[in-house]
Amino acid sequence: MQTQTELVVKMIVDAWNTQNKRVDKLINTLAEEQLRGETSPGRNSGIYLAGHLIAVSDGLFPILGWGEKLHPELENIFLKNSDKSGLEKPSLDELKKYWNEINAKIAEHINAMKPEDWFEKHTAVSAEDFAKEPHRNKLNLLINRTNHTSYHLGQLVYLEKK
Amino acid sequence: MQTQTELVVKMIVDAWNTQNKRVDKLINTLAEEQLRGETSPGRNSGIYLAGHLIAVSDGLFPILGWGEKLHPELENIFLKNSDKSGLEKPSLDELKKYWNEINAKIAEHINAMKPEDWFEKHTAVSAEDFAKEPHRNKLNLLINRTNHTSYHLGQLVYLEKK
């Protein structure tokens, strides 16, 4: 018999995995030409949004206390700057490699977490604030990041042929 | 001191409210002309996506055991048929009225739920399946619906001026 805590952690981790699998499928199904295109005229390209999601996922390591980012160089290109920054982006093959690498490592960490661990504070909240706002925990961060992934997935699907 | 169950229900309900408030702000900020436009060439219009989200929210009443839909007529227009179906859509003013009405009623029901109630089965899963898969509960449904809202929110923001 699962406890409610075990159940809820499973539900939230499942939602994270579901959204990421959808992104994964898209990235691996679309042709490079499609991914280079804009999701809507004048909006972010598929490559930029993919890089953005990869950089955000990479950010989970420090914020969840799992260690250092695997590709800190992505932050400047895909988080601090916009698609049209003129900064050189990694090739699609490199991005796919990073995506797989980061996702595999995230899955390892998730598998090693005990349900209770998810209720700890993440590193972006102070101990003082966390004492007053215990919902600002690691699990909440995963909920919010899952919605962030869904948001950009809704844009990435516009790269598919009509 | 909150229990973990209370905490997690708060986190998931907060995420639902956050995403819906973002949609609400967009619907009430964009001009009618913008909402009538397509989110990307050949893709769903803002009006259709708004109606779609309203119809999905209306579907929470029966699926969460809260009663009947307030506007069952939206299902045919915004769930069973596509934007270009040729079916007559409600006016923007009517849609906004439905959106407010449905959201207010959902908030009432959410406020009346005890944390434990969220772990009950929803009406779209059989008692037999639920016994084997207790994660298919009301809370899980809200997690998934929140991601659905985020997905379309990512598309609706493309109606904003660049």
Short mmCIF file of C-alpha atoms in Angstrom, two decimals, chain A residues 6 62 64 75 79 85 116 120 136 146 162:
data_model
loop_
_atom_site.label_atom_id
_atom_site.label_comp_id
_atom_site.label_asym_id
_atom_site.label_seq_id
_atom_site.Cartn_x
_atom_site.Cartn_y
_atom_site.Cartn_z
CA GLU A 6 4.47 8.27 -2.34
CA PRO A 62 22.07 23.06 -8.80
CA LEU A 64 17.62 20.62 -6.53
CA GLU A 75 22.68 29.59 -19.98
CA LEU A 79 18.34 31.78 -20.95
CA SER A 85 21.07 37.51 -30.11
CA GLU A 116 10.32 12.70 1.73
CA GLU A 120 12.99 19.72 1.33
CA ARG A 136 8.47 26.21 -1.79
CA THR A 146 6.56 20.72 -15.87
CA LYS A 162 -0.24 21.15 -41.08
#
